[in-house]
XYZ file of C-alpha atoms in Angstrom:
365
model
C 0.095 -0.015 0.054
C 2.850 2.399 0.893
C 4.412 1.536 -2.435
C 1.221 2.423 -4.512
C 0.803 5.870 -2.616
C 4.578 6.611 -3.451
C 4.125 5.886 -7.058
C 0.885 7.839 -7.272
C 2.535 10.979 -5.354
C 5.602 10.736 -7.753
C 3.436 10.776 -10.941
C 1.460 13.699 -9.646
C 4.746 15.623 -9.076
C 5.936 14.781 -12.403
C 2.834 16.014 -14.189
C 2.573 19.152 -12.202
C 6.277 19.890 -13.066
C 5.943 19.156 -16.759
C 3.152 21.729 -17.424
C 3.877 23.697 -20.596
C 3.427 26.958 -18.674
C 6.177 26.170 -16.393
C 8.824 25.682 -18.966
C 11.029 28.703 -19.537
C 10.692 30.287 -22.833
C 13.660 29.707 -25.287
C 16.147 32.767 -25.481
C 15.504 34.258 -28.871
C 18.548 34.334 -31.411
C 20.234 37.552 -31.447
C 22.102 39.242 -34.229
C 25.479 41.255 -34.048
C 25.310 44.220 -31.594
C 23.723 47.173 -32.840
C 21.828 45.386 -35.774
C 18.200 46.439 -36.131
C 15.859 45.861 -38.933
C 13.445 48.486 -40.285
C 10.654 47.403 -38.020
C 12.658 47.621 -34.993
C 13.939 51.020 -35.887
C 10.318 52.274 -36.513
C 9.269 50.718 -33.140
C 12.146 52.319 -31.069
C 11.463 55.587 -32.630
C 14.653 56.067 -34.088
C 14.976 58.844 -36.996
C 18.104 58.854 -39.281
C 19.684 61.826 -40.931
C 22.830 62.278 -42.885
C 25.560 64.699 -41.488
C 25.852 67.784 -43.465
C 29.180 69.513 -44.529
C 29.946 72.655 -42.432
C 32.267 75.521 -43.383
C 34.001 78.093 -41.196
C 34.046 75.738 -38.318
C 35.002 77.611 -35.023
C 38.013 76.545 -32.874
C 35.844 75.526 -30.045
C 33.331 76.389 -27.413
C 34.687 77.152 -23.928
C 32.957 78.114 -20.607
C 33.201 81.959 -19.624
C 32.176 84.384 -17.031
C 30.942 87.916 -17.812
C 33.173 90.442 -15.837
C 33.768 94.238 -15.823
C 37.113 95.724 -17.185
C 39.183 97.313 -14.511
C 38.226 100.836 -15.452
C 34.499 100.092 -15.508
C 34.252 99.616 -11.671
C 35.228 102.609 -9.416
C 34.893 102.982 -5.778
C 34.063 106.294 -4.453
C 35.666 107.512 -1.040
C 35.701 110.474 0.972
C 38.867 112.587 0.996
C 38.082 113.700 4.637
C 36.722 111.818 7.615
C 33.247 112.892 8.646
C 29.615 112.042 9.064
C 27.064 111.439 6.359
C 24.349 114.133 6.265
C 22.362 112.914 3.191
C 22.564 109.829 1.072
C 21.175 110.834 -2.501
C 21.223 107.345 -4.417
C 20.155 103.903 -3.891
C 21.681 100.637 -5.016
C 20.975 99.873 -8.751
C 20.239 103.461 -9.521
C 21.677 104.794 -12.712
C 23.779 107.901 -12.338
C 25.691 110.156 -14.696
C 29.347 111.306 -14.306
C 29.463 114.124 -11.710
C 26.239 113.393 -10.076
C 25.931 113.964 -6.323
C 25.793 110.668 -4.437
C 26.084 112.002 -0.724
C 26.689 115.053 1.541
C 29.235 114.589 4.338
C 30.156 117.015 7.130
C 33.885 116.920 7.383
C 35.433 119.299 10.179
C 38.768 119.185 8.666
C 37.394 121.117 5.397
C 36.718 124.120 7.740
C 40.379 124.158 8.577
C 41.319 124.123 4.821
C 38.758 126.713 4.313
C 40.435 128.930 6.946
C 43.759 128.570 5.471
C 42.380 129.371 2.080
C 40.755 132.525 3.336
C 44.088 133.577 5.119
C 46.035 132.935 1.958
C 43.712 134.981 -0.235
C 43.993 137.881 2.353
C 47.898 137.526 2.406
C 47.785 137.461 -1.232
C 46.206 140.691 -1.814
C 48.735 142.387 0.608
C 51.775 140.453 -1.067
C 50.688 141.610 -4.522
C 50.563 145.209 -3.449
C 53.777 145.065 -1.491
C 55.605 143.541 -4.499
C 54.281 146.116 -6.879
C 55.366 148.986 -4.436
C 58.835 147.782 -3.833
C 59.324 146.968 -7.497
C 58.545 150.757 -8.149
C 61.020 151.944 -5.451
C 63.582 149.493 -6.744
C 63.344 151.060 -10.277
C 63.511 154.517 -8.869
C 66.740 153.630 -6.911
C 65.201 154.339 -3.639
C 65.591 150.808 -2.229
C 67.963 148.047 -3.236
C 66.771 145.523 -5.896
C 67.053 142.615 -3.532
C 64.188 143.741 -1.372
C 61.936 143.916 -4.439
C 63.220 140.417 -5.390
C 62.291 139.165 -1.738
C 58.786 140.653 -2.143
C 58.282 138.933 -5.485
C 59.251 135.642 -4.029
C 56.897 136.145 -0.863
C 54.022 136.823 -3.576
C 54.849 133.507 -5.468
C 54.850 131.581 -2.115
C 51.413 133.094 -1.172
C 49.941 132.318 -4.590
C 51.116 128.796 -4.387
C 49.638 128.343 -1.051
C 46.158 129.754 -2.175
C 46.140 127.572 -5.397
C 46.944 124.395 -3.202
C 44.173 124.989 -0.798
C 41.660 125.816 -3.520
C 42.782 122.718 -5.558
C 42.410 120.443 -2.460
C 38.768 121.817 -1.644
C 37.802 121.701 -5.253
C 38.874 117.990 -5.607
C 37.110 117.092 -2.380
C 34.024 118.811 -3.482
C 34.164 120.710 -0.056
C 32.197 123.845 0.495
C 33.012 126.598 2.836
C 30.380 125.451 5.312
C 32.333 122.376 6.218
C 30.528 119.838 4.022
C 31.841 117.635 1.286
C 29.844 116.385 -1.704
C 30.660 112.896 -2.948
C 30.197 112.508 -6.704
C 30.147 109.670 -9.233
C 33.357 109.575 -11.182
C 31.951 107.808 -13.977
C 28.427 107.176 -15.549
C 27.043 103.808 -14.590
C 25.051 101.982 -12.219
C 25.411 102.210 -8.291
C 26.715 98.792 -7.394
C 26.614 99.095 -3.541
C 25.736 101.752 -0.909
C 27.340 100.969 2.533
C 26.397 104.313 4.423
C 23.344 105.573 5.952
C 22.559 109.103 7.047
C 24.327 109.855 10.442
C 26.792 107.088 9.809
C 30.528 107.815 10.137
C 32.624 108.087 7.026
C 36.413 107.439 7.198
C 39.314 107.790 4.641
C 40.512 104.284 5.614
C 37.057 102.479 5.847
C 35.244 100.594 3.101
C 34.107 102.639 0.133
C 30.605 104.124 0.779
C 29.717 103.884 -2.937
C 30.857 101.581 -5.924
C 29.757 102.517 -9.431
C 29.898 99.995 -12.353
C 29.561 101.025 -15.982
C 28.228 98.005 -17.829
C 28.248 99.650 -21.221
C 31.437 97.778 -21.968
C 31.969 94.293 -20.405
C 34.807 91.676 -20.441
C 34.724 87.968 -20.407
C 36.981 85.616 -18.512
C 37.535 82.315 -20.452
C 38.584 78.826 -19.486
C 40.443 77.319 -22.505
C 40.909 73.653 -22.089
C 44.244 71.978 -22.597
C 43.598 70.579 -25.963
C 42.509 74.208 -27.389
C 45.319 75.964 -25.604
C 47.779 76.165 -28.357
C 45.080 77.184 -30.883
C 43.726 80.217 -29.135
C 45.438 83.669 -29.584
C 44.563 87.211 -29.167
C 42.536 88.728 -31.994
C 40.299 85.773 -32.333
C 36.596 86.475 -32.416
C 34.105 85.235 -29.447
C 30.262 84.888 -29.674
C 28.509 84.597 -26.357
C 25.726 82.019 -25.925
C 23.752 82.498 -22.470
C 22.614 79.275 -20.623
C 20.090 77.498 -22.485
C 20.277 79.612 -25.539
C 21.685 78.743 -29.048
C 21.517 82.455 -30.405
C 24.549 84.711 -29.592
C 23.746 87.627 -27.305
C 26.919 89.509 -27.782
C 30.320 89.260 -29.450
C 33.860 90.472 -28.643
C 37.661 89.870 -29.448
C 40.221 87.854 -27.417
C 42.635 90.497 -25.657
C 45.033 88.197 -23.934
C 45.873 84.500 -23.299
C 47.739 83.262 -20.043
C 51.041 81.484 -21.033
C 50.548 78.944 -18.169
C 48.176 76.014 -17.462
C 46.271 76.048 -14.315
C 47.370 72.515 -12.711
C 43.958 72.146 -11.166
C 41.560 72.888 -13.845
C 44.127 71.986 -16.684
C 42.880 75.059 -18.454
C 44.419 78.235 -19.676
C 42.731 81.708 -18.771
C 42.000 84.186 -21.369
C 40.333 87.513 -21.367
C 38.212 88.979 -24.290
C 36.357 92.274 -24.685
C 32.786 92.385 -25.008
C 30.236 94.872 -26.006
C 27.118 95.657 -24.168
C 24.490 93.145 -24.700
C 20.910 92.544 -23.471
C 20.853 89.791 -20.703
C 24.581 89.880 -19.947
C 25.435 91.103 -16.589
C 28.712 90.800 -14.557
C 29.091 87.401 -12.744
C 26.861 85.431 -15.507
C 28.264 82.053 -16.860
C 28.016 81.720 -20.498
C 29.537 79.536 -23.335
C 31.745 81.206 -25.796
C 32.390 80.208 -29.288
C 35.902 80.958 -30.464
C 36.358 81.407 -34.175
C 39.548 82.415 -36.226
C 38.360 84.758 -39.061
C 41.911 85.395 -40.136
C 43.150 81.730 -40.183
C 42.496 78.968 -42.864
C 38.983 77.827 -43.369
C 38.157 74.721 -41.118
C 36.175 71.956 -42.469
C 33.574 69.899 -40.404
C 30.078 68.617 -40.295
C 26.922 69.550 -38.601
C 24.204 67.250 -37.169
C 20.956 67.816 -35.274
C 21.901 68.539 -31.544
C 19.768 65.467 -30.439
C 22.175 63.169 -32.329
C 25.019 63.954 -29.735
C 25.176 62.134 -26.554
C 27.706 61.606 -23.746
C 29.023 58.212 -23.171
C 32.207 57.157 -21.425
C 33.159 60.780 -20.714
C 33.134 61.595 -24.376
C 30.810 63.185 -27.040
C 29.373 60.351 -29.324
C 26.875 59.640 -32.006
C 25.130 56.433 -33.302
C 26.240 55.934 -36.781
C 23.981 53.737 -39.009
C 25.674 51.553 -41.718
C 25.076 48.224 -43.197
C 22.120 47.683 -40.925
C 23.756 48.219 -37.617
C 24.230 51.166 -35.190
C 27.613 51.792 -33.864
C 28.779 54.661 -31.329
C 31.520 56.881 -32.603
C 33.378 59.496 -30.611
C 33.223 62.972 -32.126
C 34.750 66.465 -31.213
C 32.014 69.092 -30.669
C 33.240 72.765 -31.273
C 29.915 74.635 -31.311
C 26.055 74.409 -31.117
C 23.570 76.975 -32.777
C 20.099 76.816 -34.168
C 19.440 73.218 -32.923
C 22.450 71.884 -34.949
C 25.869 70.845 -33.540
C 29.085 71.480 -35.461
C 31.749 68.561 -35.114
C 35.307 69.296 -35.931
C 36.120 65.650 -36.409
C 34.864 61.801 -35.913
C 32.268 62.108 -38.587
C 32.225 62.717 -42.361
C 29.507 64.362 -44.587
C 26.879 62.015 -45.770
C 27.445 59.385 -43.050
C 23.997 58.622 -41.266
C 23.476 58.983 -37.654
C 20.481 58.471 -35.336
C 18.854 61.911 -34.482
C 16.020 60.462 -32.138
C 15.867 57.369 -30.131
C 19.249 57.763 -28.841
C 18.605 56.939 -25.313
C 16.882 53.845 -26.561
C 20.148 52.867 -28.412
C 22.248 53.543 -25.529
C 20.191 51.147 -23.377
C 19.989 48.400 -26.124
C 23.754 48.472 -26.671
C 24.394 48.527 -23.147
C 22.257 45.325 -22.613
C 24.143 43.557 -25.205
């Protein structure tokens, strides 16, 4: 009886374990890596397009930072220590050259004003004295040396008067003991660090900073691979973040002769005219071109064709029914198209959509 039960149980186990739906499906045969037929290409949403020949290929695209040239940022300080009576501008306000920024009461200017008044009083006397003694000397009443001494005293008094008047004029000081701080250049008030009643010192932080953003500069990081190709005089087109249309243009002024060991880049500076949307401190991409150099040949493809794989820019080239990744050198992007300096020839077919699917497919193989 036990033998019969054992045989019945074993038969039931064999029947259950042999059901067709429990058998693993056979692995489908696969072709070479990257090989897809027309139906598979359509199902994956892959669109193909030939690469186009591109003329006047730029040297490259590098990161940059919009800055101000040294002469376009000026700190306004007080020549005399004192107390702010009135602050006449606010941060961000546009000002003209010579416009009043603040009025400061400075006791030291009263001393200079008093010295100027004494010098001017002495000046009238010295002139009369010099003229009288000069007449007497010509008539032979006195020795000529006395007339010479009077003229020397007149010159000293005139110099003292001019110097005091110049100092008070440069300081914008009035005879009432106040100094008017004025904008030395036209531009925008970048910072205001004083309030009415606050002390203003000659050694403290500048109460005002004026920036003239009519002319900008551009600090560029030239990667090591482009360092030997970039030189002063080359043109620069600026692309704001997320934009493919240039917002401004300029020209490279200088290129550092040394390589930064940390960034492995060479610093360069370019001039940049005023452009809408560009402000100091903004990060941009800069397309460097060499109009005076030989024409550079290259190709352009839709920007969607270029992807990042293994720390390199690559495209998927379609040939003989297969897709294969290929490394390329990107130098510029504009109008939805990416310009390549090498890695692809005109007429070669690349995938311009479905690139993510191709990456996953080839990674799975």
